[in-house]
Coordinates of C-alpha atoms in Angstrom, one line a residue:
M798 CA -8.0 -35.8 -23.6
P799 CA -4.3 -34.9 -24.3
V800 CA -1.7 -37.2 -22.9
K801 CA -0.2 -34.5 -20.6
L802 CA -3.6 -33.8 -19.0
K803 CA -4.3 -37.5 -18.6
R804 CA -1.0 -37.9 -16.8
L805 CA -1.8 -34.9 -14.5
S806 CA -5.3 -36.2 -13.8
L807 CA -3.9 -39.7 -13.0
Y808 CA -1.2 -38.2 -10.8
L809 CA -3.7 -36.1 -8.8
H810 CA -6.0 -39.2 -8.5
Q811 CA -3.2 -41.3 -7.2
N812 CA -1.5 -38.8 -4.9
G813 CA -4.2 -36.2 -4.1
P814 CA -4.2 -32.4 -4.8
L815 CA -2.3 -31.6 -1.6
T816 CA 0.9 -33.2 -3.0
V817 CA 0.9 -30.5 -5.6
V818 CA -0.5 -27.5 -3.6
L819 CA 1.9 -28.0 -0.6
P820 CA 5.2 -27.8 -2.6
V821 CA 3.9 -24.7 -4.4
A822 CA 2.7 -23.0 -1.2
A823 CA 6.1 -23.8 0.5
A824 CA 7.9 -22.3 -2.5
L825 CA 5.8 -19.2 -2.3
V826 CA 6.4 -18.8 1.4
L827 CA 10.2 -19.2 0.9
V828 CA 10.2 -16.6 -1.8
C829 CA 8.2 -14.2 0.4
L830 CA 10.6 -14.7 3.3
L831 CA 13.6 -14.2 1.1
L832 CA 12.1 -10.9 -0.3
H833 CA 11.2 -9.8 3.2
T834 CA 14.8 -10.5 4.4
M835 CA 16.3 -8.7 1.5
N836 CA 14.0 -5.7 1.9
G837 CA 15.0 -5.5 5.6
R838 CA 18.7 -5.5 4.8
L839 CA 18.6 -3.3 1.7
R840 CA 16.1 -0.6 2.6
P841 CA 18.2 1.0 5.3
V842 CA 21.1 1.3 2.8
L843 CA 18.7 2.7 0.2
E844 CA 17.3 5.3 2.6
T845 CA 20.8 6.3 3.8
T846 CA 22.3 6.6 0.3
A847 CA 19.3 8.4 -1.2
S848 CA 19.1 10.8 1.8
S849 CA 22.8 11.6 1.4
Q850 CA 22.4 12.3 -2.3
A851 CA 19.3 14.5 -1.6
T852 CA 21.2 16.4 1.1
N853 CA 24.0 17.3 -1.4
L854 CA 21.5 18.5 -4.0
I855 CA 19.5 20.6 -1.4
T856 CA 22.7 22.2 -0.1
Q857 CA 23.7 23.1 -3.7
A858 CA 20.3 24.6 -4.3
I859 CA 20.5 26.7 -1.2
N860 CA 23.9 28.1 -2.0
T861 CA 22.9 28.8 -5.6
A862 CA 19.8 30.6 -4.5
V863 CA 21.7 32.8 -2.1
D864 CA 24.4 33.6 -4.6
N865 CA 21.8 34.5 -7.3
C866 CA 19.9 36.8 -5.0
L867 CA 23.1 38.6 -3.8
Q868 CA 24.2 39.1 -7.4
E869 CA 20.8 40.2 -8.7
N870 CA 20.4 42.8 -5.9
G871 CA 24.0 43.8 -5.7
M872 CA 23.9 43.4 -1.9
T873 CA 26.9 44.5 0.2
Y874 CA 27.5 44.8 3.9
G875 CA 26.1 48.3 4.0
D876 CA 22.8 47.0 2.7
F877 CA 22.3 44.7 5.7
V878 CA 23.5 46.9 8.5
T879 CA 24.2 50.6 9.2
M880 CA 27.2 51.7 11.3
E881 CA 27.1 54.8 13.4
T882 CA 30.4 56.5 14.2
D883 CA 31.4 59.4 16.5
S884 CA 33.5 62.4 15.5
A885 CA 36.7 60.4 16.1
G886 CA 35.5 57.7 13.7
K887 CA 34.8 55.1 16.4
V888 CA 31.9 52.8 15.7
T889 CA 29.2 53.6 18.3
S890 CA 26.4 51.4 17.1
I891 CA 25.4 48.8 14.4
T892 CA 21.8 48.8 13.3
S893 CA 20.0 46.2 11.1
N894 CA 18.3 47.5 8.0
T895 CA 15.1 45.7 8.7
V896 CA 13.2 46.5 5.5
S897 CA 15.9 45.5 3.0
N898 CA 16.8 42.4 5.2
S899 CA 13.2 41.2 5.1
R900 CA 12.9 41.7 1.4
F901 CA 16.2 39.8 0.7
K902 CA 15.2 37.0 3.0
R903 CA 11.9 36.6 1.3
Q904 CA 13.6 36.5 -2.1
V905 CA 16.0 33.9 -1.0
V906 CA 13.2 31.6 0.4
E907 CA 11.3 32.0 -2.9
S908 CA 14.5 31.2 -4.9
V909 CA 15.2 28.1 -2.8
I910 CA 11.7 26.8 -3.4
R911 CA 12.2 27.3 -7.1
Q912 CA 15.6 25.6 -7.0
L913 CA 14.2 22.6 -5.1
G914 CA 11.2 22.4 -7.4
A915 CA 13.5 22.1 -10.4
L916 CA 15.8 19.4 -8.9
D917 CA 16.9 16.9 -11.4
S918 CA 15.7 13.5 -10.1
G919 CA 18.0 11.9 -12.7
G920 CA 20.8 12.5 -10.2
L921 CA 19.1 10.4 -7.6
G922 CA 19.3 6.7 -7.6
V923 CA 21.2 3.8 -6.0
P924 CA 22.8 1.0 -8.0
L925 CA 21.8 -2.4 -6.9
G926 CA 25.4 -3.4 -6.3
T927 CA 25.8 -0.6 -3.8
L928 CA 22.8 -1.9 -1.9
T929 CA 24.5 -5.2 -1.3
G930 CA 27.1 -3.5 0.9
Q931 CA 29.9 -5.3 -1.0
P932 CA 32.7 -2.8 -1.9
L933 CA 33.5 -4.7 -5.1
L934 CA 29.9 -4.3 -6.3
S935 CA 29.6 -0.6 -5.3
G936 CA 28.2 1.4 -8.2
V937 CA 27.5 -1.7 -10.3
G938 CA 24.1 -2.6 -11.8
P939 CA 20.9 -0.8 -12.6
K940 CA 19.7 2.0 -10.4
V941 CA 16.8 1.8 -8.0
R942 CA 15.0 5.1 -8.9
V943 CA 14.4 7.8 -6.3
E944 CA 12.1 10.7 -7.1
V945 CA 11.7 14.1 -5.4
D946 CA 8.0 13.9 -4.5
S947 CA 7.4 17.4 -3.2
V948 CA 9.0 20.4 -1.5
G949 CA 8.2 21.0 2.1
D950 CA 8.9 24.0 4.3
V951 CA 11.7 26.5 3.6
T952 CA 12.6 28.9 6.5
A953 CA 15.3 31.4 6.9
D954 CA 16.6 33.5 9.8
Y955 CA 19.5 36.0 10.2
N956 CA 22.3 35.2 12.5
N957 CA 25.0 37.8 13.5
S958 CA 28.4 36.9 14.9
F959 CA 31.3 38.9 16.2
T960 CA 34.7 37.2 16.5
S961 CA 38.2 38.5 17.1
A962 CA 40.1 39.1 13.9
G963 CA 43.4 40.2 15.4
M964 CA 44.8 43.1 17.5
N965 CA 41.9 45.5 18.2
Q966 CA 39.9 44.1 15.3
T967 CA 36.5 42.3 15.2
L968 CA 35.0 40.3 12.4
H969 CA 31.3 40.9 12.0
R970 CA 29.5 38.3 9.9
V971 CA 25.8 38.4 8.8
C972 CA 24.6 34.9 8.0
L973 CA 21.4 33.5 6.8
D974 CA 20.4 30.2 8.5
I975 CA 18.2 28.3 6.0
T976 CA 16.3 25.1 6.6
A977 CA 14.7 23.3 3.7
T978 CA 12.7 20.0 3.5
V979 CA 11.9 17.8 0.6
Y980 CA 10.1 14.4 0.4
L981 CA 11.8 11.5 -1.4
F982 CA 9.6 8.9 -3.1
L983 CA 11.3 5.5 -2.6
P984 CA 9.7 2.2 -3.8
G985 CA 6.8 1.8 -1.3
E986 CA 7.8 4.7 0.9
V987 CA 8.0 8.5 1.2
I988 CA 10.7 9.9 3.5
P989 CA 11.4 13.5 4.5
V990 CA 14.9 15.0 4.1
S991 CA 15.7 18.2 5.9
V992 CA 18.9 20.3 5.5
S993 CA 20.0 23.2 7.6
S994 CA 22.7 25.5 6.1
S995 CA 24.2 28.7 7.3
V996 CA 25.4 31.0 4.5
C997 CA 27.4 34.1 5.1
V998 CA 25.8 37.0 3.1
A999 CA 28.0 39.9 4.3
E1000 CA 31.0 40.5 6.5
T1001 CA 33.4 43.3 7.5
V1002 CA 36.2 43.9 9.9
I1003 CA 35.6 46.5 12.6
V1004 CA 38.8 48.3 13.5
G1005 CA 38.9 49.6 17.1
E1006 CA 36.8 48.7 20.1
T1007 CA 33.6 46.9 19.3
P1008 CA 30.5 49.1 19.8
D1009 CA 28.4 48.6 22.9
T1010 CA 25.1 49.0 21.0
Y1011 CA 23.8 46.4 18.6
L1012 CA 20.3 47.3 17.4
N1013 CA 18.0 44.6 16.1
L1014 CA 20.8 42.1 15.4
E1015 CA 19.4 39.2 17.4
K1016 CA 18.9 35.9 15.7
G1017 CA 15.8 35.9 13.5
N1018 CA 15.8 39.6 12.8
G1019 CA 14.6 40.7 9.4

């Protein structure tokens, strides 16, 4: 028998196996407690930072999708609404162009889904130094990877607003309220991140008294 094994055998015979098992078990318990404590402190920072990064990427994806659809379709204010005037040129009514609005909204939703599906996860990740919460260590160290696991629901609704734009003038804005959700895959956890963004797709200044009739301009039309 080798000398080292003889010494170990003699040590166990003299002191018993518990003298070896207990210190090892205690060390393992301490390591587990340390990891649990670190996880409890670092995970909220990781979730908050990763969610903030994802929110910025989602907002950019929404804006890009709307801009692309506006350019591809050459959409202007007149494509979203139709103004009716009387013989004196006074605006008497504003009517939503339901068919074109529905088509544009559907295209935007599809474009947002494509944009989110192509998100570069390489831009997501939190340096270990940032997780410590120490300003001097912010941005230092290897990144804890965060992946976009899947794209959830994407919804869109129109929202019209009329606000004063000066003497006898009214600003009419047509906005698209878009809500998008993605799921982030963090180490050992999947969390949803939802972003709601209102993007103006058309606007004009109405000169004179605002019309008394707004047809199909309620929120969610189209």
